[in-house]
Coordinates of C-alpha atoms and ligand atoms in Angstrom, one line a residue:
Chain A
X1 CA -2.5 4.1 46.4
X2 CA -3.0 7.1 44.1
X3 CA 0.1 5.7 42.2
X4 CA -1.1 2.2 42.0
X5 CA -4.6 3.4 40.6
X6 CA -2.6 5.3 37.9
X7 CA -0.7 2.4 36.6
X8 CA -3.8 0.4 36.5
X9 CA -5.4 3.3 34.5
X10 CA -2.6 3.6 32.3
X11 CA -2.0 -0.5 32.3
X12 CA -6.2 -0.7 31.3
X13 CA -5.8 2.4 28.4
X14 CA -3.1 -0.4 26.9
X15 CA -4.6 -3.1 27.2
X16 CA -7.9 -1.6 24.9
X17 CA -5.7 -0.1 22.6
X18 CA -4.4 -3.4 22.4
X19 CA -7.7 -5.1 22.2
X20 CA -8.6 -2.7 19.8
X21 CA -5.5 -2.8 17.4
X22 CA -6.6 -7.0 17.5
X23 CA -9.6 -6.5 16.4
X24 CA -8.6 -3.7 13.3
X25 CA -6.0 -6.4 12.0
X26 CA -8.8 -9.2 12.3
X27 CA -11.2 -7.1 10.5
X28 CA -8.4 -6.0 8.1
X29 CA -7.6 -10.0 7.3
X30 CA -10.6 -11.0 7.4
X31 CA -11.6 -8.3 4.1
X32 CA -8.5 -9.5 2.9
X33 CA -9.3 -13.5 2.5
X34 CA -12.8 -12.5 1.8
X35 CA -12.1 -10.6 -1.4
X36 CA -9.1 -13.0 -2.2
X37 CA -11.4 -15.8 -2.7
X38 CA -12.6 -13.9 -5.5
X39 CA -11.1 -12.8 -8.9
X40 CA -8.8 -11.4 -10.1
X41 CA -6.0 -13.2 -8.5
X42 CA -2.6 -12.3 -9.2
X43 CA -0.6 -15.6 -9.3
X44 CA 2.7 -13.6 -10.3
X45 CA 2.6 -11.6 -7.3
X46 CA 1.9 -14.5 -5.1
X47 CA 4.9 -16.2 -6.2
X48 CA 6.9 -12.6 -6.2
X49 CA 6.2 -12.5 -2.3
X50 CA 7.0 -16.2 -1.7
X51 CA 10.2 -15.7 -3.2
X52 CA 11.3 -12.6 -1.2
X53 CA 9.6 -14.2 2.0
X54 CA 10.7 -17.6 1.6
X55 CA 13.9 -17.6 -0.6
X56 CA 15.7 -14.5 0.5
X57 CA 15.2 -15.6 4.0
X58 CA 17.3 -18.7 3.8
X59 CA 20.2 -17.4 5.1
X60 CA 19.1 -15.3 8.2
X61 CA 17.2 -18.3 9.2
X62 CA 19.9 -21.1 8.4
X63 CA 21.9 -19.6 10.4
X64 CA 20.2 -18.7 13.4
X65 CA 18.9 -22.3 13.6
X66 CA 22.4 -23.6 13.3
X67 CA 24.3 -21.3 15.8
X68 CA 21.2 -22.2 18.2
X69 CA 20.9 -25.4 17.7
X70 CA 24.5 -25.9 18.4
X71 CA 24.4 -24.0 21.8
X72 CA 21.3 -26.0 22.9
X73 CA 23.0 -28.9 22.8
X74 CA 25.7 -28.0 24.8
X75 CA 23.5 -26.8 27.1
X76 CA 21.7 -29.9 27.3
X77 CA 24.7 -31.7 27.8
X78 CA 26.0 -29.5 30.4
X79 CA 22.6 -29.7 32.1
X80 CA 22.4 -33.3 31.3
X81 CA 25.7 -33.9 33.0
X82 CA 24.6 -32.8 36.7
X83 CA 22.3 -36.0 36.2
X84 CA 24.6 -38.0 34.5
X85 CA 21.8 -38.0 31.5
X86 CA 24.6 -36.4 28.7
X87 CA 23.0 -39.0 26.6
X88 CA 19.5 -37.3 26.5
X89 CA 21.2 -34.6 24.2
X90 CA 20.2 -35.9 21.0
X91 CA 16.0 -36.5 22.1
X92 CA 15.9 -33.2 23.9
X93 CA 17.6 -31.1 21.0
X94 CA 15.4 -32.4 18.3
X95 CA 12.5 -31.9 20.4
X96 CA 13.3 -28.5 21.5
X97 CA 14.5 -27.6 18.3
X98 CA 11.5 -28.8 16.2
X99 CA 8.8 -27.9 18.7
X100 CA 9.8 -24.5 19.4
X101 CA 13.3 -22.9 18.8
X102 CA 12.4 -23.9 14.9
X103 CA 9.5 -22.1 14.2
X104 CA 9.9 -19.3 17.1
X105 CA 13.0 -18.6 15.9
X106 CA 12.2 -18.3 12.1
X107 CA 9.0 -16.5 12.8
X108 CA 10.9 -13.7 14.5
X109 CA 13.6 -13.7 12.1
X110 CA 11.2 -13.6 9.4
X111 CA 9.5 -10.8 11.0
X112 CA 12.0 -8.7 11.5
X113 CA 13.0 -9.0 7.3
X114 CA 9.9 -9.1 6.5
X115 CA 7.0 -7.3 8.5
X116 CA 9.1 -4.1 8.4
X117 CA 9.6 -4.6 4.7
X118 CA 6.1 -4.8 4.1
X119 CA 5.2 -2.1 5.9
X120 CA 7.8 0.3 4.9
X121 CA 6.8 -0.7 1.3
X122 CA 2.8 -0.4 2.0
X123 CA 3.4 2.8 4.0
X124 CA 5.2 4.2 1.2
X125 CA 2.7 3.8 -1.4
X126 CA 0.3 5.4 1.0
X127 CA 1.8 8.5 1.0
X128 CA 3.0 8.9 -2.5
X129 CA -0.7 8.4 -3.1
X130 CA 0.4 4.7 -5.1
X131 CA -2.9 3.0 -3.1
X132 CA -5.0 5.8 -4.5
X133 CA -3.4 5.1 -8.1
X134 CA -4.4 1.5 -7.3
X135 CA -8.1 2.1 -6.9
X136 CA -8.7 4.9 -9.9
X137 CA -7.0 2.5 -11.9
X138 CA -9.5 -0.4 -10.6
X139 CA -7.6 -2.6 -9.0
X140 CA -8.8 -3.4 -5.7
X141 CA -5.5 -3.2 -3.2
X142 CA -6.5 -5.9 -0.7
X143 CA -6.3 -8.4 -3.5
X144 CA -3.4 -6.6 -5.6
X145 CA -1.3 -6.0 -2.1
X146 CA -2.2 -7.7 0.6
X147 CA -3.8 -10.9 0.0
X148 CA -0.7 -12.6 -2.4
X149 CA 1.2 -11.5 1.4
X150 CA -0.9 -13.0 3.7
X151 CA -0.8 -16.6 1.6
X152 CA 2.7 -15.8 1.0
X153 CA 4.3 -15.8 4.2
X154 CA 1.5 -18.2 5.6
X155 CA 2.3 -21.3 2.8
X156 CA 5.9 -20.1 2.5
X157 CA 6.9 -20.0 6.8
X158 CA 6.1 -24.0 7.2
X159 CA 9.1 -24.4 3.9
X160 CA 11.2 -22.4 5.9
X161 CA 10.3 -24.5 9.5
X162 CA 11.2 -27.6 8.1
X163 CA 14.6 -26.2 6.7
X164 CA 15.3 -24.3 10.0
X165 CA 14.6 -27.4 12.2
X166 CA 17.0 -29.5 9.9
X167 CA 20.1 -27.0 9.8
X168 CA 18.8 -26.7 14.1
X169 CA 19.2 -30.6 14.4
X170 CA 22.8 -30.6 12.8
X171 CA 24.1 -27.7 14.3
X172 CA 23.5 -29.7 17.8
X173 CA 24.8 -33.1 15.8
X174 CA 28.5 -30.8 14.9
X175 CA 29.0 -29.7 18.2
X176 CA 28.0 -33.6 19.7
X177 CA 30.2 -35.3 17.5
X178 CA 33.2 -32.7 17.1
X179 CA 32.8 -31.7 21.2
X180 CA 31.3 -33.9 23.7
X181 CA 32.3 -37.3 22.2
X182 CA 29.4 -38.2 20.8
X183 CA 29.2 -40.9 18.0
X184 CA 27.8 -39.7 14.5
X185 CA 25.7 -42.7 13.9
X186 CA 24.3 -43.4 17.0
X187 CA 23.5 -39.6 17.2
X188 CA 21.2 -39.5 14.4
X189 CA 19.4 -42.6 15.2
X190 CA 18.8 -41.4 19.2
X191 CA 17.3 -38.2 17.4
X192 CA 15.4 -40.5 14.8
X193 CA 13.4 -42.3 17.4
X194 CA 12.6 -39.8 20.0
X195 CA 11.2 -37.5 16.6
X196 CA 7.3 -37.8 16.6
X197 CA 5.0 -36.8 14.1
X198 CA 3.3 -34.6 16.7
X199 CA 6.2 -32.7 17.1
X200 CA 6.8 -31.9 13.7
X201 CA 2.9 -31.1 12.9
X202 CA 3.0 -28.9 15.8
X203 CA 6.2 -27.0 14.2
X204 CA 4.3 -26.7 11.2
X205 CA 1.4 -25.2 12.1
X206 CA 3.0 -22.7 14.6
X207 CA 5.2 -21.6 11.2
X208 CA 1.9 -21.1 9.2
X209 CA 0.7 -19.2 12.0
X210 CA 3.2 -17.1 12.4
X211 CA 3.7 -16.5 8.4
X212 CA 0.2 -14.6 8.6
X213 CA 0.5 -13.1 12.1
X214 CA 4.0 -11.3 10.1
X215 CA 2.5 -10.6 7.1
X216 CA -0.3 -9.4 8.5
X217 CA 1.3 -7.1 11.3
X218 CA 3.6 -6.0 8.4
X219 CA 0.6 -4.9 5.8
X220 CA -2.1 -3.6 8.5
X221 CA 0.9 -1.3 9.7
X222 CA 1.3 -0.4 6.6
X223 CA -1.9 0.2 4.9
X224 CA -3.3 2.6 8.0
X225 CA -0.2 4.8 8.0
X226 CA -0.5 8.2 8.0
X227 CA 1.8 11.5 8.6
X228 CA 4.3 11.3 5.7
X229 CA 8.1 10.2 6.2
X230 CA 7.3 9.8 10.2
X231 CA 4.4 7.7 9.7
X232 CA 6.6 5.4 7.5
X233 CA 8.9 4.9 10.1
X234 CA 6.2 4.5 12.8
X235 CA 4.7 2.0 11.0
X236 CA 7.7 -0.1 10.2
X237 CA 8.8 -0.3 14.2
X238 CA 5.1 -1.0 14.9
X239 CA 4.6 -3.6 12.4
X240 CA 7.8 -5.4 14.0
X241 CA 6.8 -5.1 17.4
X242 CA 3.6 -5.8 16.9
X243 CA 4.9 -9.0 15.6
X244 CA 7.0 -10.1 17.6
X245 CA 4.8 -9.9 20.4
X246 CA 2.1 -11.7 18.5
X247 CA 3.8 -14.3 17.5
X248 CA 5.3 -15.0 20.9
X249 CA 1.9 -14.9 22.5
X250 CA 1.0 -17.3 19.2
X251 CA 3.6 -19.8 20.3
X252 CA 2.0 -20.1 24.2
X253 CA -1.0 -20.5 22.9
X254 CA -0.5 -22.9 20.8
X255 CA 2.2 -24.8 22.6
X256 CA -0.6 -24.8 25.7
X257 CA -4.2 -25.3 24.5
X258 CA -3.0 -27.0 20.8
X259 CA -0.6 -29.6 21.3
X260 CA -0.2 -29.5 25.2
X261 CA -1.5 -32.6 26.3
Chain B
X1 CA -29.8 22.4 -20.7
X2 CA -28.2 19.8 -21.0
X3 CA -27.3 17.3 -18.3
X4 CA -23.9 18.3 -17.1
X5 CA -20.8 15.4 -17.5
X6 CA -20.5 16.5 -13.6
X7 CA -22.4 18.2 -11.1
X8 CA -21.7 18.5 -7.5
X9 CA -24.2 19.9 -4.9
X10 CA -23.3 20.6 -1.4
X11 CA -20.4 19.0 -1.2
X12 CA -19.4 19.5 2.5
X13 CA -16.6 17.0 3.7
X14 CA -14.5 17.9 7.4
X15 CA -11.6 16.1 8.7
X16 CA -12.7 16.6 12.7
X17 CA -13.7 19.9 13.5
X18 CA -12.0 21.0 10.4
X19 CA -14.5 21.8 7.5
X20 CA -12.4 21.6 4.2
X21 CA -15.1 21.5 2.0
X22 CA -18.5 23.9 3.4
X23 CA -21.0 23.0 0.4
X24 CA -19.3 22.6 -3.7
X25 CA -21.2 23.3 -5.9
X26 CA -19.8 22.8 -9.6
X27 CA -21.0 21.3 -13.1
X28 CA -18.4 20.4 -15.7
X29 CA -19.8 20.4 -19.2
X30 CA -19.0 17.6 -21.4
X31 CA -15.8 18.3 -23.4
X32 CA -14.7 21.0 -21.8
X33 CA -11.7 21.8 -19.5
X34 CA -12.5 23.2 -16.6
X35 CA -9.7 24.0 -13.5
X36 CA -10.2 24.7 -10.3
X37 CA -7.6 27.1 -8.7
X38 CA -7.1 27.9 -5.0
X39 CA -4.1 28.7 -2.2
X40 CA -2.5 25.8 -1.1
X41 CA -4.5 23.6 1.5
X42 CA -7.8 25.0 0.1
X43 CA -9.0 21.2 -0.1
X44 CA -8.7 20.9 -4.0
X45 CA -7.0 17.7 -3.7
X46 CA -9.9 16.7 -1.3
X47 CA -12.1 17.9 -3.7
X48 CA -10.6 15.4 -6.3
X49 CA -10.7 12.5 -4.0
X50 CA -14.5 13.1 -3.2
X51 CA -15.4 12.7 -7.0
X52 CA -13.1 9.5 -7.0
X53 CA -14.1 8.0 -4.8
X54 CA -11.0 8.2 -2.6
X55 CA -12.8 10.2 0.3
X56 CA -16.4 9.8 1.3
X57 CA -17.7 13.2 1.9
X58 CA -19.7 14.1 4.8
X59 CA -23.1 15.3 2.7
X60 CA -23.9 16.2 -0.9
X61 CA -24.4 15.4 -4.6
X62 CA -21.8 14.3 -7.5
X63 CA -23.1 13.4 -10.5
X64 CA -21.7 11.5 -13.4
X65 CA -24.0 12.3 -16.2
X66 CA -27.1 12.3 -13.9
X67 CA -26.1 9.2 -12.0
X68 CA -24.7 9.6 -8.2
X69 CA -21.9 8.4 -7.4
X70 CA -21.9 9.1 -3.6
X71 CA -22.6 5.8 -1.9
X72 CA -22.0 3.5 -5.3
X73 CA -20.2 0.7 -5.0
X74 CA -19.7 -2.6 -6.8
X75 CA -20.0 -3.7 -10.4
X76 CA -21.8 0.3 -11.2
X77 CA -18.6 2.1 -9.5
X78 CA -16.7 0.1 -11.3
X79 CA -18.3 1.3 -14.6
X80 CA -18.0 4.7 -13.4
X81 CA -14.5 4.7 -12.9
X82 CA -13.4 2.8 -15.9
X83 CA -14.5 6.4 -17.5
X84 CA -12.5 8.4 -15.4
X85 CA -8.7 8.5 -15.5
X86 CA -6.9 10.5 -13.2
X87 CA -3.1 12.2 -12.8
X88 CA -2.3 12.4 -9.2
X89 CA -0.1 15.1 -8.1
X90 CA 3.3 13.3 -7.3
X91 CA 2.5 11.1 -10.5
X92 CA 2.1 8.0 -8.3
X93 CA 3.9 5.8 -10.1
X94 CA 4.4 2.1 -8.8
X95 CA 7.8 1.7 -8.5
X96 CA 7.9 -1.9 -8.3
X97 CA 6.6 -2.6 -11.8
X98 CA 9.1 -1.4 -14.8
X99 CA 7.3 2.0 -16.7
X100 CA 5.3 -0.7 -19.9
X101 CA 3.6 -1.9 -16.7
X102 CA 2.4 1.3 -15.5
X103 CA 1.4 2.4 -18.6
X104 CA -0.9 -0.6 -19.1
X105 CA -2.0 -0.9 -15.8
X106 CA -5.6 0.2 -16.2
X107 CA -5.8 -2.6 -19.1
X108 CA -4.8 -5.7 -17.1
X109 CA -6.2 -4.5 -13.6
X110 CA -2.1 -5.1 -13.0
X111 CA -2.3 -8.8 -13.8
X112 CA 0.7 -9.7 -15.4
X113 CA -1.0 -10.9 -18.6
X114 CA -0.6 -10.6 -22.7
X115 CA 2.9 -9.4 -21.9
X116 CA 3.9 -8.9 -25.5
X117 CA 0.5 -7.3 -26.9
X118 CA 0.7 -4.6 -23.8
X119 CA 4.4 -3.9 -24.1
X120 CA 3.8 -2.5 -27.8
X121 CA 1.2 -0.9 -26.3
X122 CA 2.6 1.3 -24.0
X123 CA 5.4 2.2 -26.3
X124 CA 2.3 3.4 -28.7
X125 CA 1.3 5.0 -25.6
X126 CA 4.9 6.4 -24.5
X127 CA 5.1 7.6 -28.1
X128 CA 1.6 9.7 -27.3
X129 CA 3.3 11.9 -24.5
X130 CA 6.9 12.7 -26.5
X131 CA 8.8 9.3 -24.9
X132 CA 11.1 6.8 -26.1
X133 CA 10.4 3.4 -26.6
X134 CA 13.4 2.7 -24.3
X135 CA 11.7 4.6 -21.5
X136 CA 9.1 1.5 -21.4
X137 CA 12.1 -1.0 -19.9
X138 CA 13.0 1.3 -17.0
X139 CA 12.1 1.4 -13.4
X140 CA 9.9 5.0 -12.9
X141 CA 12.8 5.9 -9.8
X142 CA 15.3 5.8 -12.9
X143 CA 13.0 8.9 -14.6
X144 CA 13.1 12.8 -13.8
X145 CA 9.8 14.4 -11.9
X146 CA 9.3 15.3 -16.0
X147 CA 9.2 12.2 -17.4
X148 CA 7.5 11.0 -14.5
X149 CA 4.8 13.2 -15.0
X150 CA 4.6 11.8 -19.0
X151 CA 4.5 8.1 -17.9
X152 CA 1.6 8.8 -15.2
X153 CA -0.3 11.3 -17.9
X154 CA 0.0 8.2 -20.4
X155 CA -0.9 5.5 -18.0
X156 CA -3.8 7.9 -17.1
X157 CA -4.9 8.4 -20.2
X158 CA -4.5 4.6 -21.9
X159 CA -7.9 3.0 -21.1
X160 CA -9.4 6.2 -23.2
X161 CA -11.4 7.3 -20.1
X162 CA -13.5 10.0 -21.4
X163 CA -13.2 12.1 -17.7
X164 CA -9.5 13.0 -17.0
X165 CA -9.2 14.7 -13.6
X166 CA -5.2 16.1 -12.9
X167 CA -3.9 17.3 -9.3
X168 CA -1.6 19.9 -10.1
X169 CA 0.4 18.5 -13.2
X170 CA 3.0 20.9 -13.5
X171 CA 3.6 21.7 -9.7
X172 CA 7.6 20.7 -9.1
X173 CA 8.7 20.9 -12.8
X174 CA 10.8 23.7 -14.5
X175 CA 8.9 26.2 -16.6
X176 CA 9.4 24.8 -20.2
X177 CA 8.5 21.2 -18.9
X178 CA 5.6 22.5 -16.9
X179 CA 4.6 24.3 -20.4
X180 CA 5.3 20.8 -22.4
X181 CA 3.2 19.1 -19.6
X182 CA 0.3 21.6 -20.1
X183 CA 0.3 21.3 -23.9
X184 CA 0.2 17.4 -23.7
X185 CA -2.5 17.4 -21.5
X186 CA -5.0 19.7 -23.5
X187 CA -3.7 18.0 -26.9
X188 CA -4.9 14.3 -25.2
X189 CA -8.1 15.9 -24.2
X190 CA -9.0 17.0 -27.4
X191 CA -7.6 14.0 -29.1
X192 CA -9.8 12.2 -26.8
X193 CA -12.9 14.5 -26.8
X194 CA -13.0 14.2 -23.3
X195 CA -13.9 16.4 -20.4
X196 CA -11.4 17.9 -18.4
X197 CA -11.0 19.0 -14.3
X198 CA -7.5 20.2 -13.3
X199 CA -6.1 22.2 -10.2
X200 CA -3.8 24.1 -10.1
X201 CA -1.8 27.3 -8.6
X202 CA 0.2 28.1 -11.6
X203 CA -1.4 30.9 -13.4
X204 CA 0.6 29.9 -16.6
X205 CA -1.2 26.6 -16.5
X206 CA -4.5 28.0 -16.1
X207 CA -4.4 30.3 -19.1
X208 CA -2.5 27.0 -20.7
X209 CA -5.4 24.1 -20.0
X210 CA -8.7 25.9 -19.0
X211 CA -11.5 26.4 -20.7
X212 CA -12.9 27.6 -17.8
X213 CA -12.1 28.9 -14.9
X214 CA -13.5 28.1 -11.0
X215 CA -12.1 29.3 -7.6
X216 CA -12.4 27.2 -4.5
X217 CA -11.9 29.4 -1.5
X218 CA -13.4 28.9 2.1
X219 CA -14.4 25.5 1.3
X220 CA -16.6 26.5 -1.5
X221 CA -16.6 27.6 -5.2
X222 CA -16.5 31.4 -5.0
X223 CA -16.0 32.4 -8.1
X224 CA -16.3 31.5 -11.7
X225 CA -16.0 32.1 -15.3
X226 CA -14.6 31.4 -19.1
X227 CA -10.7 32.2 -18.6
X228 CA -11.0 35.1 -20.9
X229 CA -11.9 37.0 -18.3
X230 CA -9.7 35.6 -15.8
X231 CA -8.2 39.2 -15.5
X232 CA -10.8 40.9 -15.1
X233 CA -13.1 38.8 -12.7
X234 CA -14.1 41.6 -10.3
X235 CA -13.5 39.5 -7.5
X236 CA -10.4 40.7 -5.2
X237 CA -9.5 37.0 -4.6
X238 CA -9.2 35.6 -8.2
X239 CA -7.2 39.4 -8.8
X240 CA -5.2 38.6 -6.1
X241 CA -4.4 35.2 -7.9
X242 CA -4.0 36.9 -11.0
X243 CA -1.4 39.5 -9.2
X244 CA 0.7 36.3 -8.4
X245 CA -0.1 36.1 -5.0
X246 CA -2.1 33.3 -3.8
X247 CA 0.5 30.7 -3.6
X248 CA 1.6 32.3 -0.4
X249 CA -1.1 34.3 1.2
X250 CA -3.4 31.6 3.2
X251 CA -6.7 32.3 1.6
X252 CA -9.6 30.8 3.5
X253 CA -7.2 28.5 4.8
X254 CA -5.9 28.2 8.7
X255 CA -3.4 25.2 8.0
X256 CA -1.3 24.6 4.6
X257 CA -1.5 21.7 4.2
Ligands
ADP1 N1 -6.9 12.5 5.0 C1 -6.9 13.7 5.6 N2 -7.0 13.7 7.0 C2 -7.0 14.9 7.6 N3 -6.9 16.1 7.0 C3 -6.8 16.1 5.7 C4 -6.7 14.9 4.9 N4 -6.6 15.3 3.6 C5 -6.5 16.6 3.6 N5 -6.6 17.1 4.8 C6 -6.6 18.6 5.2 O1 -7.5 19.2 4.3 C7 -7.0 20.5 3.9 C8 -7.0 20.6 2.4 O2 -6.0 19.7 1.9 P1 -5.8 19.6 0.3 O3 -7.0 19.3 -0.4 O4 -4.7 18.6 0.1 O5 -5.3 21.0 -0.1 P2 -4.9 21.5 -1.6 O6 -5.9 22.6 -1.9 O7 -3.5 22.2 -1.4 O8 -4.8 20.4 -2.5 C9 -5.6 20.5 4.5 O9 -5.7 21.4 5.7 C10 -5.3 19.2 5.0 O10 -4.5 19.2 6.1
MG2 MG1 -3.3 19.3 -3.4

């Protein structure tokens, strides 16, 4: 009894610090896209973090899509076969693949690159007093910093989607065709019909989602450090965790309430 | 009297229980250079970042040539800081952008605009503080602490702010640099007519920079006076200072910082 009423206590403390923690990173974007929508804009910043969010993550991405991508499709088949329904491998690993494997999967890629980078680099400049520099030298950091991130990651993650889903779609067509018998052609026409444009507007709009949910976990982390060397390190593992978790909660929510029906 | 460039009143400013600063009061007369000195953790550097706007304090009066500056914002603390430039004590360089973009940071508000026209312009600048043109291509993690310090004096000083505030410029740097440091600093003040505030613990740099002379002990000003009679001040902290012992002895302070 006494032990159950401390969990709850100590369940309750996390769950505000939590709530909390929300509502400092809403407040945080929201100052963000407020002052954003105002000069001065930096355009060559913007396209700086699109590059290193979008570009440099190419690889990590391509490949996790194609490794997973290739397993679902064994596993559908495998599945599949205890029903003899092997030849729903094509519909289900598109669909799985662009509905969620796709974006979940680049989001926490992504995230891991990316939100720790960001806050490492943020958390830095906070204690070698570079945010400080920033403002005696008048230039405003939420616009300068943070705002080319959040539109970075949030225009740049739906690019990435649609790559990630592709490379998904043939890792599943390579292991069909080279290991279950599969025939290329009819393959790719099976996965052609059972695509839906719902499917791949939900996959889109869960990537955007999760672009700002990263960049934003990565630059409040960041910007709110304190405690020297430490503090960069705390705030890079929080910015990731924090991340990851959002993003997953993100994905249910969406998947549920958005494009449920 | 004339209106002083700065005057602070009552300056109180506490981090939780903690009173760093227990009621500044200070004027800086226009053109001169005035430095503040004080054991380590004394809150000089929160002193600074009150005036700047960095901190909020918790009560009391700065002045910028009669107007306040505690609670300004928008458009008129903008104005206000595009007078004041300011050399933060770890130079603060951004070390994304190579050193021509530092320099000229202040210009663009760090667009990445008239390339060409600011490039020449921070060599000009470069040239101000004893540095190559070459030095304008490289990354500020490729520089010493020295040179660091010269980029960040020259991107503090290229929007010709006519308030220059410095957090302990030679602190880290070998004698003769600290000394080279020091002797840019006052030569761009005068070349600039403008008004000076440093900190500092480095007695060499005191008698180097100042003009005059203020001590910040027990979160207030306790003492102060032209630094010709630095050494003979009457008060046993500044003597203390003067013996060479302040660096290390916590005056007024419970917690370095
Ligand atoms: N942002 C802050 N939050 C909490 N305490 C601070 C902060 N900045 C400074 N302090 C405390 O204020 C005191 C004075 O610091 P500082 O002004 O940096 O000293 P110094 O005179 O060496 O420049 C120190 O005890 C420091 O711990
Ligand atoms: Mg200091």
């Amino acid at each position: 009894m006494r032990l159950a009423a401390r969990a709850l206590v100590t369940l309750g403390a996390f769950v505000l610090q939590g709530l909390a923690a929300l509502g400092g990173m809403a407040l945080f974007a929201a100052t963000a896209l407020g002052r954003a929508v105002r000069p001065p804009w930096y355009p060559a910043r913007l396209l700086e973090q699109m590059a290193l969010v979008g570009w440099f993550s190419l690889p990590v991405v391509g490949l996790t899509a194609l490794f997973t991508g290739a397993a679902l499709a064994q596993q559908v088949f495998v599945g599949g076969s205890r029903f003899n329904a092997e030849s729903t491998v094509p519909a289900i690993t598109v669909i799985a693949v662009v509905r969620e494997l796709g974006p979940v999967l680049a989001g926490l890629m992504v995230a891991g690159r990316v939100s720790s980078a960001m806050a490492a680099e943020i958390a830095t400049m906070r204690v070698t007093e570079q945010l400080d520099a920033l403002v005696t030298l008048r230039t405003d950091p939420f616009r300068y910093l943070i705002a080319p991130r959040l539109v970075a990651a949030t225009l740049v993650l739906p690019l990435l989607v649609i790559v990630a889903n592709a490379i998904g779609v043939l890792g599943g067509y390579l292991i069909a065709t080279t290991r279950l018998g599969f025939n290329g052609a009819t393959y790719l026409v099976t996965t052609a019909r059972y695509l839906e444009w719902e499917d791949v507007r939900s996959s889109l709009v869960k990537a955007a989602v999760f672009g700002f949910i990263l960049a934003l976990a990565g630059c409040y982390n960041g910007f709110r450090s304190t405690g020297g060397a430490a503090g960069v390190g705390r705030a890079t593992t929080n910015a990731v965790v924090v991340a990851f978790i959002l993003i997953l909660l993100a994905n249910l929510v969406i998947t549920v309430l958005v494009f449920g029906q | 009297m004339t209106t002083p460039r700065l005057a602070l009143r009552g300056l109180r400013k506490a981090f939780g229980r903690r009173e760093v600063l227990a009621g500044v009061d200070l004027d800086v007369r226009a053109g001169e250079s005035l430095v503040v000195i004080g054991a380590s953790g004394t809150g000089k550097s929160v002193l600074l970042k009150c005036i700047l706007g960095l901190l909020r304090p918790d009560s009391g009066s700065i002045r910028l040539d009669g107007e306040e500056l505690v609670g300004l914002s928008g458009p008129r603390l903008e104005a206000a800081r595009a007078r004041i430039g300011m050399l933060f004590q770890g130079s603060a360089l951004f070390d994304s952008l190579p050193v021509w973009r530092n320099v000229t940071f202040a210009l663009t508000s760090g667009r990445s605009v008239r390339g060409r026209e600011m490039k020449a312009r921070a060599i000009a600048e470069l040239a101000r503080v004893g540095l190559a043109p070459e030095v304008a291509d490289l990354r500020p993690a490729a520089l010493s602490g020295g040179m660091q310090k010269r980029v960040a004096l020259a991107r503090a000083i290229c929007a010709r702010p006519d308030i220059l505030f410095f957090d302990e410029p030679t602190t880290g740097l070998d004698p003769v640099m600290a000394g080279q440091i020091d002797r840019l600093i006052r030569e761009q003040v005068s070349a600039l007519g403008a008004t000076a505030l440093s900190i500092t613990h480095d007695l060499e740099s005191v008698r180097r920079v100042a003009d005059r002379v203020a001590m910040l002990a027990g979160g207030r000003i306790v003492w102060e006076g032209p630094v010709g009679v630095l050494d003979c001040s009457g008060h046993p902290l500044v003597e203390r200072f003067v013996r060479g012992r302040a660096g290390d002895s916590p005056v007024g302070a419970e917690a370095p910082a």
